[in-house]
PDB file of C-alpha atoms in Angstrom:
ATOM      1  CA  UNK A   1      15.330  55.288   8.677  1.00 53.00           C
ATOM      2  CA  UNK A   2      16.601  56.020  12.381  1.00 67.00           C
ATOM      3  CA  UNK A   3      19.049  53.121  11.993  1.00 73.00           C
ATOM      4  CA  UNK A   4      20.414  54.871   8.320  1.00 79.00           C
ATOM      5  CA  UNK A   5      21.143  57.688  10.348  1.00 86.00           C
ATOM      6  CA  UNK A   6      22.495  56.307  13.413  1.00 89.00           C
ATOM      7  CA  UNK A   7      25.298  54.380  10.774  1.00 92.00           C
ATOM      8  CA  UNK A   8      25.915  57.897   9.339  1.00 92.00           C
ATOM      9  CA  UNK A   9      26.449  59.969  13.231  1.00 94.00           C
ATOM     10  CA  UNK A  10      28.985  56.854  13.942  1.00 94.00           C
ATOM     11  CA  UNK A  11      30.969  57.388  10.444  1.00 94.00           C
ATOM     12  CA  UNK A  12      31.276  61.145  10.713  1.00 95.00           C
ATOM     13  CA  UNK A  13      32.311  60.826  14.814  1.00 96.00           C
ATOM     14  CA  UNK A  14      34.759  57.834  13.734  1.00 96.00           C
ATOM     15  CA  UNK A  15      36.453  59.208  10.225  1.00 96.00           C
ATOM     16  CA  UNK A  16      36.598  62.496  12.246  1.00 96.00           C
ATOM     17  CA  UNK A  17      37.932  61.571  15.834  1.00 95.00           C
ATOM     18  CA  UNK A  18      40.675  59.198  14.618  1.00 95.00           C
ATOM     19  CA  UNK A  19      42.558  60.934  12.949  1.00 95.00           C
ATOM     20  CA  UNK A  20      42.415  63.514  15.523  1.00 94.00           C
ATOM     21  CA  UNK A  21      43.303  61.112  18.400  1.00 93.00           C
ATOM     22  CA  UNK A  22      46.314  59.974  16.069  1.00 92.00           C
ATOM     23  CA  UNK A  23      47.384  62.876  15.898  1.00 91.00           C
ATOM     24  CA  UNK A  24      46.917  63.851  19.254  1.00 89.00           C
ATOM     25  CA  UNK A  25      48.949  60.927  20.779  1.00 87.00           C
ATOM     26  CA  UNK A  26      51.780  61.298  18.402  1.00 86.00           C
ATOM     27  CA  UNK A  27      52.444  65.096  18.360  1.00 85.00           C
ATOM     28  CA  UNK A  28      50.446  66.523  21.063  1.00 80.00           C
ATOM     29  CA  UNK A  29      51.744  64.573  24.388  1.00 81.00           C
ATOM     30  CA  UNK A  30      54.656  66.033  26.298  1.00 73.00           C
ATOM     31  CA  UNK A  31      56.816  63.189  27.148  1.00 72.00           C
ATOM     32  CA  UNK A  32      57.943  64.409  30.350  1.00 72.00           C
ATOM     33  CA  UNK A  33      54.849  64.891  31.905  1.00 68.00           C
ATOM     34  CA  UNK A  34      51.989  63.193  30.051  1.00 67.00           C
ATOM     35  CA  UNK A  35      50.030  65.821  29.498  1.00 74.00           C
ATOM     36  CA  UNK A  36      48.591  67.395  25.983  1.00 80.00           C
ATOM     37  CA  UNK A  37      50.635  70.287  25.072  1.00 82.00           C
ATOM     38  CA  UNK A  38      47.406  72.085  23.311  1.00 83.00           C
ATOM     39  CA  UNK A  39      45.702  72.741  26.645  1.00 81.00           C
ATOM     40  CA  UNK A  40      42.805  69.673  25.972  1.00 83.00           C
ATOM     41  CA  UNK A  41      41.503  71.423  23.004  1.00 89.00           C
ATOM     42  CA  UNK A  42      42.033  68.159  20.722  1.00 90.00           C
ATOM     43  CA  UNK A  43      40.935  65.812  24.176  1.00 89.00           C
ATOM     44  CA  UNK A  44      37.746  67.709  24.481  1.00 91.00           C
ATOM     45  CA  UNK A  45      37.094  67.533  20.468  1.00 93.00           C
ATOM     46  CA  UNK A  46      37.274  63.485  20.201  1.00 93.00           C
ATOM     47  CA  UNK A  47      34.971  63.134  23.936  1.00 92.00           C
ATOM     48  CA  UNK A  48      32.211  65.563  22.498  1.00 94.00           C
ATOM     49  CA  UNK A  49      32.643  63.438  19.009  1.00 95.00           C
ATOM     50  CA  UNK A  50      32.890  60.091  20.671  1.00 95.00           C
ATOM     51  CA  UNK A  51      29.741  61.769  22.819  1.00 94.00           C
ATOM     52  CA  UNK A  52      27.468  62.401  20.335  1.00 95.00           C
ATOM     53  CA  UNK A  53      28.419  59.202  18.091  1.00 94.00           C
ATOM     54  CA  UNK A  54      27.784  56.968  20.578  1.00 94.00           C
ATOM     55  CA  UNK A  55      24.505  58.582  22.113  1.00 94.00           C
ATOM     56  CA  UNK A  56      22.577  59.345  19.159  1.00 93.00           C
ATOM     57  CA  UNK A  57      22.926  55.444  17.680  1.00 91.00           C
ATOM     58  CA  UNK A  58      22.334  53.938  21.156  1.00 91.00           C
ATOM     59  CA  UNK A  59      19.065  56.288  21.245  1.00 90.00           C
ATOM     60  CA  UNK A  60      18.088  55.929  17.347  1.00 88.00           C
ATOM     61  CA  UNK A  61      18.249  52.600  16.826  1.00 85.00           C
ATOM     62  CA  UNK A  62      16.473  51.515  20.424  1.00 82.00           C
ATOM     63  CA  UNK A  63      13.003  53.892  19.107  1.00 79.00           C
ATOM     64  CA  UNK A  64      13.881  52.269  15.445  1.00 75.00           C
ATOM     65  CA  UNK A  65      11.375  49.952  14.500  1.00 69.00           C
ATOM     66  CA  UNK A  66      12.086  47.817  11.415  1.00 64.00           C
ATOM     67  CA  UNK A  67      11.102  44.291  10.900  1.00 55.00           C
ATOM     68  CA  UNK A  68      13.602  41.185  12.232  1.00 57.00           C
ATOM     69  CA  UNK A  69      15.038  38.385  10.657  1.00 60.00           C
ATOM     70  CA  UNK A  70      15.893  35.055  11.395  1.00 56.00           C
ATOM     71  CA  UNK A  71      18.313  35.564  14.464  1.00 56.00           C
ATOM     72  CA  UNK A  72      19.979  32.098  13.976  1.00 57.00           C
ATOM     73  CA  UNK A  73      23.556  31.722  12.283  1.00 62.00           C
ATOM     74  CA  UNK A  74      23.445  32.506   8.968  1.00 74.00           C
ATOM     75  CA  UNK A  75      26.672  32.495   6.342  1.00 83.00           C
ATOM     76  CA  UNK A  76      28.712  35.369   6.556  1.00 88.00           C
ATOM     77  CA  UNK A  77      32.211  34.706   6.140  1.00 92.00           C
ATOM     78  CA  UNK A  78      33.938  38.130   6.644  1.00 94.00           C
ATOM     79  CA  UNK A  79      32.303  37.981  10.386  1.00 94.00           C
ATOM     80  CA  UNK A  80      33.209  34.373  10.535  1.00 94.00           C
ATOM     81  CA  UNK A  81      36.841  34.779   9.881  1.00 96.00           C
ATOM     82  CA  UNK A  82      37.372  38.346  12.000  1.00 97.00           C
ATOM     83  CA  UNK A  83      35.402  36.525  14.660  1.00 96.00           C
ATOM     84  CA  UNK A  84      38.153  33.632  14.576  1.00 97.00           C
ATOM     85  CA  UNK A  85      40.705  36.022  14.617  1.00 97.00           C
ATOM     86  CA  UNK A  86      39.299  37.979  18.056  1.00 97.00           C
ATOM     87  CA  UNK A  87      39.216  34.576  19.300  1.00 97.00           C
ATOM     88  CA  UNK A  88      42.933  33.904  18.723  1.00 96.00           C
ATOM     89  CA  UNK A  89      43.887  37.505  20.057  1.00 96.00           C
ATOM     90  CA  UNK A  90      41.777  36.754  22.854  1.00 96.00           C
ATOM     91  CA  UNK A  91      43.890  33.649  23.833  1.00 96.00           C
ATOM     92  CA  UNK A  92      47.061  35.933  23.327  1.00 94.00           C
ATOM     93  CA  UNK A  93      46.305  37.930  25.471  1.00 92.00           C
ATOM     94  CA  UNK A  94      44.959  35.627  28.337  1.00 93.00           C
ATOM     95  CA  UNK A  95      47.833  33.724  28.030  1.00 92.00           C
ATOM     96  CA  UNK A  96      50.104  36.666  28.369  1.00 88.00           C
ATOM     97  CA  UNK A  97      48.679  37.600  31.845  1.00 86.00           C
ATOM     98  CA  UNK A  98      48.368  34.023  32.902  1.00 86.00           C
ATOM     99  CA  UNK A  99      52.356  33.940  32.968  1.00 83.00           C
ATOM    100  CA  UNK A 100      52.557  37.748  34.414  1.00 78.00           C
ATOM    101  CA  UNK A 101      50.713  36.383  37.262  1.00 77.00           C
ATOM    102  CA  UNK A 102      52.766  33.367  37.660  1.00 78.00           C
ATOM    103  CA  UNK A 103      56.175  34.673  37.102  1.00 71.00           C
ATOM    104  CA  UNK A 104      56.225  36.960  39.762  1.00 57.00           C
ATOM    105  CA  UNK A 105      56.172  40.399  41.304  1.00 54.00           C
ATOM    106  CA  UNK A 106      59.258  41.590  39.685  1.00 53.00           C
ATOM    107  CA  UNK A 107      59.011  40.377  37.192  1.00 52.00           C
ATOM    108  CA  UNK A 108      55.364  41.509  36.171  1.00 50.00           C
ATOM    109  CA  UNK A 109      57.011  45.019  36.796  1.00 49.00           C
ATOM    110  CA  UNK A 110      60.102  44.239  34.881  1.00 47.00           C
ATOM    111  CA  UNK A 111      57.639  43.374  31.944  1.00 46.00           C
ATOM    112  CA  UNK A 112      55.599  46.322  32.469  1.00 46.00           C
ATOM    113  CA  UNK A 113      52.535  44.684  33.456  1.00 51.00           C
ATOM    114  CA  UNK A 114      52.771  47.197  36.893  1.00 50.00           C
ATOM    115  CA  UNK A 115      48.653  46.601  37.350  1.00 53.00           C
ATOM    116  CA  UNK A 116      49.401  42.944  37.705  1.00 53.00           C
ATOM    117  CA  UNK A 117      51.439  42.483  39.684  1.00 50.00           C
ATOM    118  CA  UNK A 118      49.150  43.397  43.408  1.00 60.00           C
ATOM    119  CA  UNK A 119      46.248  41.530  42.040  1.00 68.00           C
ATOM    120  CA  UNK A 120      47.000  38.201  40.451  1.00 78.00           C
ATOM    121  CA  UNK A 121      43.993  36.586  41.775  1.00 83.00           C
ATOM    122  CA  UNK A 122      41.675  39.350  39.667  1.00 86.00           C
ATOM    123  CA  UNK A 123      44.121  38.901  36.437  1.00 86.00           C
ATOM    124  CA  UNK A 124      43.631  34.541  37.005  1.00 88.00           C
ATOM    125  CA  UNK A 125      40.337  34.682  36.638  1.00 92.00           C
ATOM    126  CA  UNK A 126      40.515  37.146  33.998  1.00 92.00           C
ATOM    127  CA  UNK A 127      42.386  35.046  31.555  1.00 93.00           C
ATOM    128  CA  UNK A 128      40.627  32.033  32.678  1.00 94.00           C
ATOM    129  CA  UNK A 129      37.283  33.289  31.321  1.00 95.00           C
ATOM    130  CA  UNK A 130      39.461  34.474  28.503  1.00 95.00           C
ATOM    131  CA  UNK A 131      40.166  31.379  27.210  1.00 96.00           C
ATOM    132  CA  UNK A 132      36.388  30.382  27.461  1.00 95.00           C
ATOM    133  CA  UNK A 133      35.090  33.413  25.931  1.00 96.00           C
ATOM    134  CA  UNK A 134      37.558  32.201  23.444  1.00 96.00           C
ATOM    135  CA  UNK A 135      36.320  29.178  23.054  1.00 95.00           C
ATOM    136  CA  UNK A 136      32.918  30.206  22.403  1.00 94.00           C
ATOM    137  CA  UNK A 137      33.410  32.704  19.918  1.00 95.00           C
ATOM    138  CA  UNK A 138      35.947  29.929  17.914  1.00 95.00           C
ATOM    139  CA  UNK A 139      32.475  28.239  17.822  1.00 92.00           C
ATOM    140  CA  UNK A 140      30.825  30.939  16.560  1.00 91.00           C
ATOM    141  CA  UNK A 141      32.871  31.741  13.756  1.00 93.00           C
ATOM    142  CA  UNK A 142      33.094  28.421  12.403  1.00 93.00           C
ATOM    143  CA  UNK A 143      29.254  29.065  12.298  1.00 89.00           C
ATOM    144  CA  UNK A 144      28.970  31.751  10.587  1.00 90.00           C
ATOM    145  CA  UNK A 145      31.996  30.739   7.833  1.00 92.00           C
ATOM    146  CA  UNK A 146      29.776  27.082   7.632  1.00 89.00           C
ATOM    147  CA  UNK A 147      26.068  28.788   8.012  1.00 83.00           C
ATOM    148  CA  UNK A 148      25.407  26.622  10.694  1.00 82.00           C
ATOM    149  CA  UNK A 149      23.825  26.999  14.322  1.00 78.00           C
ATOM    150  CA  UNK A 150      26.373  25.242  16.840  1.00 80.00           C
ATOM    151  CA  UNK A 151      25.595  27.359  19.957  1.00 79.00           C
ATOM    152  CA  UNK A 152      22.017  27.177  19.184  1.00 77.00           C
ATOM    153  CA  UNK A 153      21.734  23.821  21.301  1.00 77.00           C
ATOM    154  CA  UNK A 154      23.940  25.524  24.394  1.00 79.00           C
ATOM    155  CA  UNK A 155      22.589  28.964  24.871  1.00 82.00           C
ATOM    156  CA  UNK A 156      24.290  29.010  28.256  1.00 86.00           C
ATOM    157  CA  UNK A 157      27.743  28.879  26.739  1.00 87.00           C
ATOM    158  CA  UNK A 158      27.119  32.620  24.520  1.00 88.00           C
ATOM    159  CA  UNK A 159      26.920  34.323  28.138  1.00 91.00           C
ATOM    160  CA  UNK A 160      30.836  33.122  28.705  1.00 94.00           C
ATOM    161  CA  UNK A 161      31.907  36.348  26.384  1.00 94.00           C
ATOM    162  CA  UNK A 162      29.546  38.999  28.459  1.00 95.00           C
ATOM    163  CA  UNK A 163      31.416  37.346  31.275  1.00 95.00           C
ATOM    164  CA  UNK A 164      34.786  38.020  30.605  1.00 95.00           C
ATOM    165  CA  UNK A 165      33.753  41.360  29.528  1.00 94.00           C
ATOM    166  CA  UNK A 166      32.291  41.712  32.871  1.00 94.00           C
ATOM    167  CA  UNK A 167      35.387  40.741  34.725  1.00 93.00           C
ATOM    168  CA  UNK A 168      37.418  42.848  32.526  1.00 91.00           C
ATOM    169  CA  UNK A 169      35.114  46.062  33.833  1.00 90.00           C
ATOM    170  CA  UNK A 170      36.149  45.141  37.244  1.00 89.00           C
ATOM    171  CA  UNK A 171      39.578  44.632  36.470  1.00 87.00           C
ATOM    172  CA  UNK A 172      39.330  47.966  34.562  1.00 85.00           C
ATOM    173  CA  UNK A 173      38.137  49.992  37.665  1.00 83.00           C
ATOM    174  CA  UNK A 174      40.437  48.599  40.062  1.00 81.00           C
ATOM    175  CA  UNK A 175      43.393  49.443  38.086  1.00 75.00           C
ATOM    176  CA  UNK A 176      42.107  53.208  37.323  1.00 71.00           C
ATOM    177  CA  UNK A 177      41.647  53.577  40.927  1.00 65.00           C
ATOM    178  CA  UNK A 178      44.978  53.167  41.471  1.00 56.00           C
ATOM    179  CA  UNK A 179      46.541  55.783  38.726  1.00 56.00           C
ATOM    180  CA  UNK A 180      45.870  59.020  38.050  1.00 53.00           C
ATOM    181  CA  UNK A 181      42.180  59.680  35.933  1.00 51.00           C
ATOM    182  CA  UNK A 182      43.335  60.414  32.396  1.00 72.00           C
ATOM    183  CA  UNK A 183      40.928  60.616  29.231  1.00 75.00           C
ATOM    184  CA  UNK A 184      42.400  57.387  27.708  1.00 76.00           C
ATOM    185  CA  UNK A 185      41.665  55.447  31.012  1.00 80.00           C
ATOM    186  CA  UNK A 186      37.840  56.664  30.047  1.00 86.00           C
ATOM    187  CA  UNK A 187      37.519  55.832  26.495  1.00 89.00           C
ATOM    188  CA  UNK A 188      38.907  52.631  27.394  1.00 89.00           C
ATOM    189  CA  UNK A 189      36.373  52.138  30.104  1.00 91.00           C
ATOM    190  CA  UNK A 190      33.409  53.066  27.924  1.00 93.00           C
ATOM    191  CA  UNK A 191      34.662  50.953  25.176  1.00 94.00           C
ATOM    192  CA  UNK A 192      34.251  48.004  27.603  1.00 94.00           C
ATOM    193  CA  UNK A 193      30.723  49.076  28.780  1.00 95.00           C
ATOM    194  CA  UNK A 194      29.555  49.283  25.232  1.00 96.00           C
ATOM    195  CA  UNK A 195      31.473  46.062  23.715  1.00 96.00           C
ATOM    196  CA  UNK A 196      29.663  44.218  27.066  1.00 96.00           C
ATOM    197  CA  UNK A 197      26.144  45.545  26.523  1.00 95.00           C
ATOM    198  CA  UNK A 198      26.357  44.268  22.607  1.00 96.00           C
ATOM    199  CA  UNK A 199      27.399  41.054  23.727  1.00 95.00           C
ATOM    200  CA  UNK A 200      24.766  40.644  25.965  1.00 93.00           C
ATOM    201  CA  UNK A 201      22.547  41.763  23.444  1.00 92.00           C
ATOM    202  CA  UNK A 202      24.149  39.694  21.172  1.00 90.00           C
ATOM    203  CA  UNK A 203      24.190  36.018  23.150  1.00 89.00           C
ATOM    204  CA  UNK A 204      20.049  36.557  23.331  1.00 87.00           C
ATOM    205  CA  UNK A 205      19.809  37.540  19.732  1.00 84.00           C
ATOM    206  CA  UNK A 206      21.846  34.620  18.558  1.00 82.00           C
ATOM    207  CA  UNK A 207      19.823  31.739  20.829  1.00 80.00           C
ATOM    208  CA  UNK A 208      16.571  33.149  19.468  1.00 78.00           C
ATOM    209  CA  UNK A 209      15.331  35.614  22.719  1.00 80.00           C
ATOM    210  CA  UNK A 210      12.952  37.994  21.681  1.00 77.00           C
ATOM    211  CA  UNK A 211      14.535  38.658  18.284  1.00 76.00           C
ATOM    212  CA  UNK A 212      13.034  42.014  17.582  1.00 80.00           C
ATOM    213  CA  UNK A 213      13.749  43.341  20.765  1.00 84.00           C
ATOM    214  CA  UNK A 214      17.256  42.537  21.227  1.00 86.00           C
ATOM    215  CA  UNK A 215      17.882  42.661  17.229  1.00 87.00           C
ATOM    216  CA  UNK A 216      17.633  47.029  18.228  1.00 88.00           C
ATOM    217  CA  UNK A 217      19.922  46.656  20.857  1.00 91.00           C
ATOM    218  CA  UNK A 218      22.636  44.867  18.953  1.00 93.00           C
ATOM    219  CA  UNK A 219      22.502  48.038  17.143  1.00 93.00           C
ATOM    220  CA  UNK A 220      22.024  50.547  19.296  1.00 93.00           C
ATOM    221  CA  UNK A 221      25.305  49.335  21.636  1.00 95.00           C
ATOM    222  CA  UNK A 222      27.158  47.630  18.614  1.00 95.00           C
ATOM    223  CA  UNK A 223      27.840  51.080  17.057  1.00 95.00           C
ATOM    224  CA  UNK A 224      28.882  52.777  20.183  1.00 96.00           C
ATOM    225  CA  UNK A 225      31.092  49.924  20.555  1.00 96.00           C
ATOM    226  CA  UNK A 226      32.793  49.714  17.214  1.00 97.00           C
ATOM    227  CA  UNK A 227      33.237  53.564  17.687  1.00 96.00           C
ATOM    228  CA  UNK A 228      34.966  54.242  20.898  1.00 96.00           C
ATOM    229  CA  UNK A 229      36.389  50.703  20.658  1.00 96.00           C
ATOM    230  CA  UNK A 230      38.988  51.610  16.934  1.00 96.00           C
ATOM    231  CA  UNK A 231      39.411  55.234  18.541  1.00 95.00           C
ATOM    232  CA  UNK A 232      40.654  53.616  21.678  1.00 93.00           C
ATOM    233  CA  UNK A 233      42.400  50.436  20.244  1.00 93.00           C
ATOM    234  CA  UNK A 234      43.991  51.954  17.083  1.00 93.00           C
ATOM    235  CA  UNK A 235      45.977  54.806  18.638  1.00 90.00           C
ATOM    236  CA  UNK A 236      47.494  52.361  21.345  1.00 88.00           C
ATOM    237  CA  UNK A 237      48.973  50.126  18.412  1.00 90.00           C
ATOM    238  CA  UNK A 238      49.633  52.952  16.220  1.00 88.00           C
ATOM    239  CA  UNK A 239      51.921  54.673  19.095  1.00 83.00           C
ATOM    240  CA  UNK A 240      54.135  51.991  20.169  1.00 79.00           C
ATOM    241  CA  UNK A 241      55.065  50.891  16.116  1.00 81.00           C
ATOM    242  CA  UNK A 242      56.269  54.213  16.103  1.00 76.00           C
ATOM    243  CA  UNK A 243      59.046  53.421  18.512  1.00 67.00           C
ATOM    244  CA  UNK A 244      57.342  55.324  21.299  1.00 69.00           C
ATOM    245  CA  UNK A 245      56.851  53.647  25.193  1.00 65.00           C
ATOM    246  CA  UNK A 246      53.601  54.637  25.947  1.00 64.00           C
ATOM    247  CA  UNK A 247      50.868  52.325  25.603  1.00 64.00           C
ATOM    248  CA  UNK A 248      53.617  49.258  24.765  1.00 59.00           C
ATOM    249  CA  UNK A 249      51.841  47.560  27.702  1.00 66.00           C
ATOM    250  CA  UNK A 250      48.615  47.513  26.134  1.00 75.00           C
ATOM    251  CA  UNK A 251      49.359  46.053  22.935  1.00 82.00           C
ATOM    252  CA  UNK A 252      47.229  42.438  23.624  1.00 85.00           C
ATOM    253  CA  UNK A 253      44.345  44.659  25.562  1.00 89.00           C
ATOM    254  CA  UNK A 254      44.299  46.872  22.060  1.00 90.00           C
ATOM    255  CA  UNK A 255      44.033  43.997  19.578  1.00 93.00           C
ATOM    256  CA  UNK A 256      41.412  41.673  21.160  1.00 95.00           C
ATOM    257  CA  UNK A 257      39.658  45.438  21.390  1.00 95.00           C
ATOM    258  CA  UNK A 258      40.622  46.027  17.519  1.00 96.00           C
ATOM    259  CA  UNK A 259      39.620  42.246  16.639  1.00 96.00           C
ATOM    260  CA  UNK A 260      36.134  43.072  18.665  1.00 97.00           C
ATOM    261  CA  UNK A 261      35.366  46.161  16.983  1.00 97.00           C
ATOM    262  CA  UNK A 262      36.105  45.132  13.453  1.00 97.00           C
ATOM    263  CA  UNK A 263      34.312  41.764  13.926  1.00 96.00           C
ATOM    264  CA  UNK A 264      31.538  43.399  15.458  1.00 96.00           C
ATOM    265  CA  UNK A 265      31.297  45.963  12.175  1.00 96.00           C
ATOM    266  CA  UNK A 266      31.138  43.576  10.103  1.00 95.00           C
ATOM    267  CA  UNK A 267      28.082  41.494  12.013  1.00 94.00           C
ATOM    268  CA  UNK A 268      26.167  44.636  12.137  1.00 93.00           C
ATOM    269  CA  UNK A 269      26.798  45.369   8.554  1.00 92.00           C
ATOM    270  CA  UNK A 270      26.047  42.015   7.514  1.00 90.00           C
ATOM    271  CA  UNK A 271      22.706  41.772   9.465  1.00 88.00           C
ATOM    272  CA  UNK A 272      21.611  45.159   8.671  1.00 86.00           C
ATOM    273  CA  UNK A 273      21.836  43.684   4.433  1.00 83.00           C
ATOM    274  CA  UNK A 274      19.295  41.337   5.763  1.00 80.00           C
ATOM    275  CA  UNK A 275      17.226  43.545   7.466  1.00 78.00           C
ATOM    276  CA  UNK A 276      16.742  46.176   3.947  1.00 73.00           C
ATOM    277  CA  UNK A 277      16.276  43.044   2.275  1.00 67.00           C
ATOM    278  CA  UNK A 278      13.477  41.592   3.802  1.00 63.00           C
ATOM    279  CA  UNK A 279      11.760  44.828   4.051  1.00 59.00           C
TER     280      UNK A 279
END
């Protein structure tokens, strides 16, 4: 019953602060400046949505105390296939800041990848566990499209995507350090904390660690993460396709975020079916 309600906080926050933080982005941003032209009304709006639709899940669905289900890889095909996807996004993008970092200052600037450009070394090892983490979750979703358990003999090999998730944190908070604090920098943060946690969650769920335990947690940081991750990820696409500069930079960063959150959805609504039915 927590859980039912913890799905129902996320879909009011998300249906609400979306469209909000569309909105907000396209009409409400002076151009000059950066700053919201409606004083932060809208800003503070989406934070205290975003707020309570990630905090009441996370705490829900840890006191929540249904019965498990097999944790291994069953066949779900919608997950497989988005899961696929994030996995080819994923290699995009690494291989986009592979060749920012080894074409150059200038030319990392010229491209607008200004962050970069002082700290190749951090960006390297970023894509590099990029294109593991992209390995592993190919694997994955040809398990879950064939119903079969290929990571189940490797657990090692599901921690690669917490890792690059974790080295993406670092990169995050090195780079906001650098540029003035601004409420996207924070949602984009968070959606990184959240999407890690899940993962982690996630890789012990999937190799069969203390199912019932962890099969809470997938919940409890899964929703947070599809939630801040499509209010963070959607409005940096949406801008851009519009014709407008801001957030061109980020268009890899926002779909391997997008192709995250929507693959994660559909995991959590795929083993939450299995959880009502074997109740």
């Amino acid at each position: 019953m927590k859980r039912k309600y913890a799905w129902l906080v996320s879909l009011i926050a998300l249906v609400i602060a979306l469209p909000v933080r569309i909105y907000q982005q396209l009409m409400l941003v002076d151009e000059t400046t950066g700053f919201f032209t409606d004083h932060n009304v809208t800003a503070v709006v989406i934070s205290v949505l975003l707020a309570i639709g990630a905090v009441y899940p996370a705490i829900a669905c840890r006191l929540d105390r249904e019965a498990a289900v097999d944790t291994g890889f069953y066949r779900d095909i919608p997950t497989g296939i988005l899961t696929l996807i994030t996995a080819v996004m994923l290699v995009v993008d690494s291989l986009r800041k592979l060749m920012e970092v080894t074409s150059g200052e200038e030319e990392a600037l010229a491209a607008g990848m200004a962050a970069v450009a002082p700290h190749p070394l951090l960006y390297s090892l970023l894509a590099i566990l990029g294109f593991a983490a992209a390995v592993i979750l190919f694997i994955a979703g040809i398990s879950w499209i064939w119903g079969v358990q290929l990571l189940r003999s490797a657990p090692v090999a599901t921690l690669l995507p917490p890792l690059w998730c974790c080295m993406g944190l670092i990169v995050l908070f090195v780079k906001f350090t650098e540029v003035i604090n601004t409420t996207e920098n924070v949602y984009q943060m968070f959606s990184v904390i959240f999407l890690l946690l899940f993962l982690s969650a996630q890789s012990k769920l999937l190799v069969g660690i203390d199912g019932e335990r962890n099969t809470r947690l997938v919940f409890a940081w899964g929703l947070p993460a599809v939630l801040v991750g499509l209010v963070t990820s959607v409005p940096n696409l949406v801008v851009p396709m519009l014709g407008l500069e801001r957030y061109s930079d980020l268009w890899s960063d926002s779909l391997v975020l997008l192709g995250f959150s929507l693959s994660v959805l559909s995991y959590l609504a795929c083993l939450r079916k299995r959880l009502a039915d074997a109740l």
